[in-house]
Tab-separated table of C-alpha atoms in Angstrom:
chain	number	residue	atom	x	y	z
A	315	MET	CA	-24.328	-179.623	2.151
A	316	LEU	CA	-28.135	-178.207	2.276
A	317	VAL	CA	-27.670	-177.012	5.783
A	318	VAL	CA	-24.234	-174.638	5.602
A	319	ALA	CA	-26.304	-173.102	2.545
A	320	GLY	CA	-28.450	-172.516	4.668
A	321	ILE	CA	-26.517	-170.842	6.913
A	322	ILE	CA	-25.341	-168.753	4.101
A	323	LEU	CA	-27.962	-167.574	2.827
A	324	THR	CA	-29.214	-166.284	6.393
A	325	CYS	CA	-26.552	-164.555	7.200
A	326	SER	CA	-26.475	-162.979	3.695
A	327	VAL	CA	-30.924	-162.025	4.304
A	328	SER	CA	-29.806	-161.003	7.818
A	329	GLN	CA	-27.315	-158.665	6.444
A	330	ALA	CA	-29.706	-157.335	3.262
A	331	GLN	CA	-32.354	-156.363	6.446
A	332	GLN	CA	-29.753	-154.600	8.184
A	333	LEU	CA	-29.548	-151.960	5.801
A	334	ARG	CA	-31.472	-149.014	5.272
A	335	LYS	CA	-33.201	-148.355	1.885
A	336	MET	CA	-31.771	-145.255	0.150
A	337	GLU	CA	-33.750	-143.650	-2.964
A	338	GLU	CA	-31.309	-144.320	-5.694
A	339	GLN	CA	-31.757	-143.106	-9.449
A	340	PRO	CA	-32.052	-145.357	-11.939
A	341	GLU	CA	-28.566	-144.671	-14.043
A	342	TRP	CA	-26.398	-145.270	-10.549
A	343	SER	CA	-27.053	-148.522	-11.385
A	344	LYS	CA	-27.750	-148.776	-14.968
A	345	ASP	CA	-24.935	-151.502	-17.019
A	346	TYR	CA	-22.005	-148.962	-18.872
A	347	GLN	CA	-19.624	-150.777	-21.277
A	348	PRO	CA	-16.330	-149.607	-19.933
A	349	PHE	CA	-13.548	-148.574	-21.687
A	350	ARG	CA	-9.543	-147.775	-21.304
A	351	ILE	CA	-9.398	-143.440	-20.441
A	352	VAL	CA	-6.209	-142.728	-20.483
A	353	GLY	CA	-3.072	-145.197	-20.607
A	354	ASN	CA	-3.550	-147.720	-17.114
A	355	LEU	CA	-6.559	-145.356	-16.329
A	356	TYR	CA	-10.096	-147.531	-17.663
A	357	TYR	CA	-13.745	-146.457	-16.663
A	358	VAL	CA	-15.845	-149.298	-15.036
A	359	GLY	CA	-18.392	-147.629	-13.564
A	360	THR	CA	-22.510	-147.255	-14.243
A	361	TYR	CA	-23.914	-145.039	-16.237
A	362	ASP	CA	-23.778	-142.649	-13.753
A	363	LEU	CA	-21.550	-143.925	-10.678
A	364	ALA	CA	-17.623	-143.562	-11.631
A	365	SER	CA	-15.527	-146.415	-10.495
A	366	TYR	CA	-11.868	-145.859	-12.050
A	367	LEU	CA	-9.289	-148.836	-12.077
A	368	VAL	CA	-5.802	-148.026	-11.984
A	369	VAL	CA	-3.236	-150.722	-13.616
A	370	THR	CA	0.103	-151.393	-12.076
A	371	PRO	CA	3.110	-154.382	-12.574
A	372	LYS	CA	2.108	-155.150	-9.233
A	373	GLY	CA	-1.378	-154.911	-8.272
A	374	ASN	CA	-4.151	-152.666	-9.137
A	375	ILE	CA	-6.082	-149.940	-7.560
A	376	LEU	CA	-10.097	-149.761	-7.279
A	377	ILE	CA	-10.691	-145.982	-6.871
A	378	ASN	CA	-15.117	-145.976	-6.313
A	379	THR	CA	-17.441	-148.914	-5.607
A	380	GLY	CA	-21.019	-148.114	-6.685
A	381	LEU	CA	-23.988	-148.635	-5.213
A	382	PRO	CA	-24.349	-151.687	-2.545
A	383	GLY	CA	-24.584	-155.144	-4.601
A	384	SER	CA	-22.671	-153.203	-7.232
A	385	ASP	CA	-19.303	-155.728	-6.898
A	386	ALA	CA	-20.752	-158.016	-9.295
A	387	MET	CA	-20.545	-155.320	-11.947
A	388	ILE	CA	-17.667	-154.222	-11.176
A	389	ARG	CA	-16.061	-157.773	-11.880
A	390	ARG	CA	-17.423	-158.510	-15.226
A	391	HIS	CA	-16.403	-155.072	-16.031
A	392	VAL	CA	-12.774	-155.750	-14.834
A	393	GLU	CA	-12.511	-158.976	-16.337
A	394	ALA	CA	-14.232	-158.043	-19.801
A	395	LEU	CA	-11.314	-155.093	-20.181
A	396	GLY	CA	-8.530	-158.051	-19.655
A	397	PHE	CA	-7.571	-157.848	-16.066
A	398	LYS	CA	-8.022	-160.031	-13.106
A	399	PHE	CA	-10.993	-158.907	-10.099
A	400	THR	CA	-8.505	-160.722	-7.546
A	401	ASP	CA	-5.547	-157.950	-9.356
A	402	ILE	CA	-7.121	-155.496	-7.092
A	403	LYS	CA	-5.205	-154.660	-4.156
A	404	ILE	CA	-5.781	-151.167	-2.482
A	405	LEU	CA	-9.784	-149.212	-2.786
A	406	LEU	CA	-9.976	-146.094	-2.430
A	407	ALA	CA	-13.248	-143.945	-2.065
A	408	ALA	CA	-13.858	-140.267	-2.992
A	409	HIS	CA	-15.940	-139.779	-0.365
A	410	ALA	CA	-17.930	-142.246	2.807
A	411	HIS	CA	-21.329	-141.763	0.997
A	412	PHE	CA	-23.408	-145.212	0.219
A	413	ASP	CA	-23.799	-144.869	-4.365
A	414	HIS	CA	-19.597	-144.321	-3.489
A	415	VAL	CA	-18.818	-147.704	-0.981
A	416	GLY	CA	-21.614	-149.853	-1.078
A	417	ALA	CA	-19.286	-152.234	-2.426
A	418	ALA	CA	-16.406	-151.679	-0.516
A	419	ALA	CA	-17.045	-154.499	2.248
A	420	ALA	CA	-17.564	-157.586	-0.528
A	421	ILE	CA	-14.766	-156.920	-2.137
A	422	LYS	CA	-12.643	-156.943	0.030
A	423	LYS	CA	-14.418	-159.774	1.800
A	424	GLU	CA	-13.708	-161.362	-1.586
A	425	ILE	CA	-9.868	-160.116	-2.763
A	426	GLY	CA	-8.475	-159.136	0.570
A	427	ALA	CA	-7.829	-155.401	-1.115
A	428	LYS	CA	-6.326	-153.202	1.142
A	429	MET	CA	-8.840	-150.044	2.121
A	430	MET	CA	-8.226	-146.358	2.276
A	431	ILE	CA	-10.106	-143.061	2.562
A	432	ASN	CA	-8.714	-140.067	4.266
A	433	GLU	CA	-9.277	-139.918	8.484
A	434	PHE	CA	-12.397	-137.878	8.704
A	435	ASP	CA	-14.860	-140.176	6.550
A	436	ALA	CA	-13.228	-143.681	8.454
A	437	PRO	CA	-15.903	-143.438	10.964
A	438	VAL	CA	-18.406	-142.958	8.549
A	439	LEU	CA	-17.505	-146.309	6.089
A	440	ALA	CA	-16.807	-148.092	9.586
A	441	ASP	CA	-20.294	-147.703	11.051
A	442	GLY	CA	-21.956	-147.951	7.781
A	443	GLY	CA	-23.185	-144.392	7.375
A	444	ASN	CA	-24.569	-144.112	10.066
A	445	SER	CA	-23.106	-141.318	11.464
A	446	ASP	CA	-22.981	-138.977	8.693
A	447	TYR	CA	-23.766	-135.965	9.200
A	448	VAL	CA	-26.587	-135.088	6.456
A	449	MET	CA	-28.017	-138.656	6.237
A	450	GLY	CA	-26.866	-140.185	9.384
A	451	GLY	CA	-28.790	-141.615	12.463
A	452	LYS	CA	-31.243	-143.779	10.995
A	453	GLY	CA	-29.340	-147.337	11.205
A	454	MET	CA	-27.226	-148.273	8.164
A	455	MET	CA	-26.716	-147.209	4.348
A	456	PHE	CA	-23.971	-149.938	3.314
A	457	LEU	CA	-22.013	-152.578	4.896
A	458	PRO	CA	-19.728	-151.271	7.417
A	459	VAL	CA	-15.462	-151.126	6.134
A	460	LYS	CA	-12.529	-150.569	8.476
A	461	ALA	CA	-10.246	-148.848	6.516
A	462	ASP	CA	-6.413	-150.428	6.410
A	463	ARG	CA	-5.330	-146.402	6.088
A	464	LEU	CA	-5.938	-143.215	7.123
A	465	LEU	CA	-5.370	-141.043	4.438
A	466	HIS	CA	-4.549	-137.064	4.892
A	467	ASP	CA	-4.356	-134.043	2.670
A	468	HIS	CA	-1.470	-134.289	-0.092
A	469	ASP	CA	-0.825	-138.028	0.737
A	470	THR	CA	0.490	-140.384	-1.513
A	471	ILE	CA	-0.361	-143.880	-2.508
A	472	LYS	CA	1.818	-145.937	-4.708
A	473	LEU	CA	1.574	-148.816	-6.022
A	474	GLY	CA	3.618	-150.354	-9.186
A	475	GLY	CA	5.397	-147.042	-10.166
A	476	MET	CA	1.775	-144.925	-10.146
A	477	GLN	CA	1.502	-142.254	-7.056
A	478	ILE	CA	-1.472	-141.308	-6.699
A	479	ILE	CA	-2.130	-137.518	-4.350
A	480	ALA	CA	-5.166	-137.278	-2.555
A	481	LEU	CA	-6.600	-133.682	-1.884
A	482	HIS	CA	-8.917	-132.812	1.166
A	483	HIS	CA	-11.844	-131.877	-0.673
A	484	PRO	CA	-14.434	-131.606	2.820
A	485	GLY	CA	-17.905	-130.411	2.774
A	486	HIS	CA	-20.169	-132.632	1.177
A	487	THR	CA	-18.676	-135.080	3.695
A	488	LYS	CA	-15.770	-133.785	6.380
A	489	GLY	CA	-13.407	-136.123	4.460
A	490	ALA	CA	-14.034	-135.742	0.862
A	491	SER	CA	-11.343	-136.388	-1.117
A	492	SER	CA	-10.307	-136.085	-4.677
A	493	PHE	CA	-7.663	-137.936	-6.234
A	494	MET	CA	-4.434	-136.697	-9.021
A	495	LEU	CA	-2.766	-138.887	-11.132
A	496	ASP	CA	0.077	-138.590	-13.831
A	497	VAL	CA	-0.666	-141.100	-16.415
A	498	LYS	CA	1.411	-142.359	-19.526
A	499	ASP	CA	-0.059	-143.227	-22.929
A	500	GLU	CA	1.895	-144.106	-25.817
A	501	HIS	CA	2.207	-140.323	-26.999
A	502	ARG	CA	2.421	-137.999	-23.783
A	503	THR	CA	1.872	-138.070	-19.938
A	504	TYR	CA	-1.770	-136.558	-18.660
A	505	HIS	CA	-2.384	-134.905	-15.118
A	506	VAL	CA	-5.449	-136.860	-14.498
A	507	LEU	CA	-7.842	-135.314	-11.729
A	508	ILE	CA	-10.605	-137.465	-10.492
A	509	ALA	CA	-12.774	-135.020	-8.380
A	510	ASN	CA	-14.836	-134.775	-5.994
A	511	MET	CA	-17.081	-132.312	-6.554
A	512	PRO	CA	-18.210	-130.372	-4.260
A	513	THR	CA	-22.155	-130.480	-4.347
A	514	ILE	CA	-24.326	-129.188	-1.670
A	515	LEU	CA	-27.145	-131.877	-0.283
A	516	SER	CA	-30.695	-129.719	0.448
A	517	GLU	CA	-30.028	-131.076	3.749
A	518	THR	CA	-26.540	-128.943	4.458
A	519	LYS	CA	-27.428	-125.882	6.128
A	520	LEU	CA	-23.992	-124.434	5.860
A	521	SER	CA	-24.875	-122.340	8.777
A	522	GLY	CA	-23.745	-125.203	11.022
A	523	MET	CA	-24.765	-128.504	11.322
A	524	PRO	CA	-25.060	-130.411	14.936
A	525	GLY	CA	-22.341	-133.510	13.360
A	526	TYR	CA	-20.506	-130.266	11.227
A	527	PRO	CA	-20.798	-126.807	12.613
A	528	ASN	CA	-17.556	-125.841	10.378
A	529	VAL	CA	-19.465	-127.037	7.093
A	530	GLY	CA	-20.142	-123.931	4.939
A	531	LYS	CA	-16.448	-122.855	5.732
A	532	ASP	CA	-15.391	-125.937	5.121
A	533	TYR	CA	-17.414	-125.695	1.667
A	534	GLY	CA	-15.645	-122.162	1.307
A	535	TYR	CA	-12.008	-123.786	1.269
A	536	THR	CA	-13.000	-126.171	-1.114
A	537	ILE	CA	-13.893	-124.248	-3.418
A	538	ASN	CA	-11.560	-122.029	-3.794
A	539	ALA	CA	-8.897	-125.181	-3.319
A	540	MET	CA	-10.450	-126.725	-6.587
A	541	LYS	CA	-10.473	-123.334	-8.654
A	542	ASN	CA	-6.847	-123.147	-8.728
A	543	LEU	CA	-6.008	-127.288	-9.523
A	544	GLN	CA	-4.384	-127.649	-12.537
A	545	PHE	CA	-5.070	-130.971	-15.048
A	546	ASP	CA	-4.964	-131.602	-18.015
A	547	ILE	CA	-7.634	-134.292	-18.108
A	548	PHE	CA	-10.713	-133.978	-16.122
A	549	LEU	CA	-12.829	-136.638	-14.755
A	550	ALA	CA	-15.250	-137.280	-10.769
A	551	SER	CA	-17.349	-139.457	-9.123
A	552	HIS	CA	-20.238	-138.623	-10.976
A	553	ALA	CA	-19.986	-139.291	-15.095
A	554	SER	CA	-22.707	-136.698	-15.416
A	555	GLN	CA	-20.616	-133.875	-13.375
A	556	PHE	CA	-17.948	-134.839	-16.365
A	557	ASP	CA	-20.637	-135.431	-19.805
A	558	LEU	CA	-18.909	-138.623	-19.561
A	559	GLN	CA	-21.723	-139.674	-22.375
A	560	LYS	CA	-21.480	-136.392	-24.203
A	561	LYS	CA	-17.858	-137.428	-24.683
A	562	HIS	CA	-17.935	-141.076	-24.692
A	563	LYS	CA	-19.849	-143.331	-26.219
A	564	PRO	CA	-19.602	-146.999	-26.272
A	565	GLY	CA	-17.856	-148.283	-28.811
A	566	ASP	CA	-15.630	-145.398	-29.540
A	567	ALA	CA	-12.333	-145.844	-30.067
A	568	TYR	CA	-9.525	-144.838	-27.329
A	569	ASN	CA	-9.434	-140.703	-27.454
A	570	PRO	CA	-8.093	-139.338	-24.086
A	571	GLU	CA	-8.854	-135.897	-25.608
A	572	VAL	CA	-12.351	-135.986	-25.429
A	573	PHE	CA	-11.726	-135.577	-21.654
A	574	ILE	CA	-9.344	-132.506	-22.000
A	575	ASP	CA	-11.733	-130.002	-21.248
A	576	ARG	CA	-11.262	-127.095	-18.135
A	577	ALA	CA	-13.706	-124.697	-19.723
A	578	GLY	CA	-16.351	-127.292	-18.873
A	579	TYR	CA	-14.595	-128.028	-15.179
A	580	ASP	CA	-14.374	-124.151	-14.821
A	581	GLU	CA	-18.074	-123.619	-16.048
A	582	SER	CA	-18.889	-126.743	-13.177
A	583	MET	CA	-17.404	-125.009	-10.568
A	584	ASP	CA	-18.390	-120.966	-11.060
A	585	ALA	CA	-22.210	-122.655	-10.474
A	586	LEU	CA	-21.274	-124.185	-7.629
A	587	GLN	CA	-20.277	-121.281	-6.528
A	588	LYS	CA	-22.563	-118.743	-7.210
A	589	ASN	CA	-24.862	-122.189	-5.673
A	590	TYR	CA	-22.759	-121.954	-2.251
A	591	GLU	CA	-22.945	-118.099	-1.966
A	592	LYS	CA	-27.069	-118.545	-2.655
A	593	ARG	CA	-26.886	-120.968	0.015
A	594	LEU	CA	-24.365	-119.242	2.436
A	595	ALA	CA	-27.655	-115.638	1.749
A	596	GLU	CA	-30.148	-118.508	2.698
A	597	LYS	CA	-28.886	-119.121	6.566
């Protein structure tokens, strides 16, 4: 038994040593009380890294897994809401950056959920982020995951009567995606957008990157496409991007109406467009 434990410990340490240490914000790993957002859609992420649980009669869907090591926290959140962690059947990700897919390998290995991601981010997911066009080339940032299904623009993910539409919004990564879904509660149906906001990393050159010549063009496409989206509830991959803490405090009663915020979305998109135009001018 001691020998086996030693082998397991050695393997774990070896895997950890292979990962590049990335700069992280404290809010990315800070705990946050899980809660019901609307209907069968729940928040199970951290203070700033948003993870979403979609509950269905045939199993559940987890969108985004946070940083490497976040699997234990997500498990606690799922179970605190009264659901089984092992009921997660599908893993989705807005994009293949270490702060959104970091725990995907651990969760997939533990419960066997199927990993689905846009086709253009699948290679990055499979090499632990090493081929990312901005942060890559210096080793793995998270444990690699081979996608079970490659998603394309407007593909539909179906499970237990739920349908989630993947919208390809490239730029932040080649395969960055937002998700649209209709969620019902006791009173009405809400059209929900989980947006992959088109923020631009400081290292990104919109004139073109060696691994992504059309990055500037793709950002322009995404900003125009996202400004025309129609929805009721606006969420995003970072809690700060949709002002979660201003709209919901731990212990607040169920109130999906607080997430109806078209004005906030439009203001954010206008700011992102202005930044995009400024960055374009710098090339």
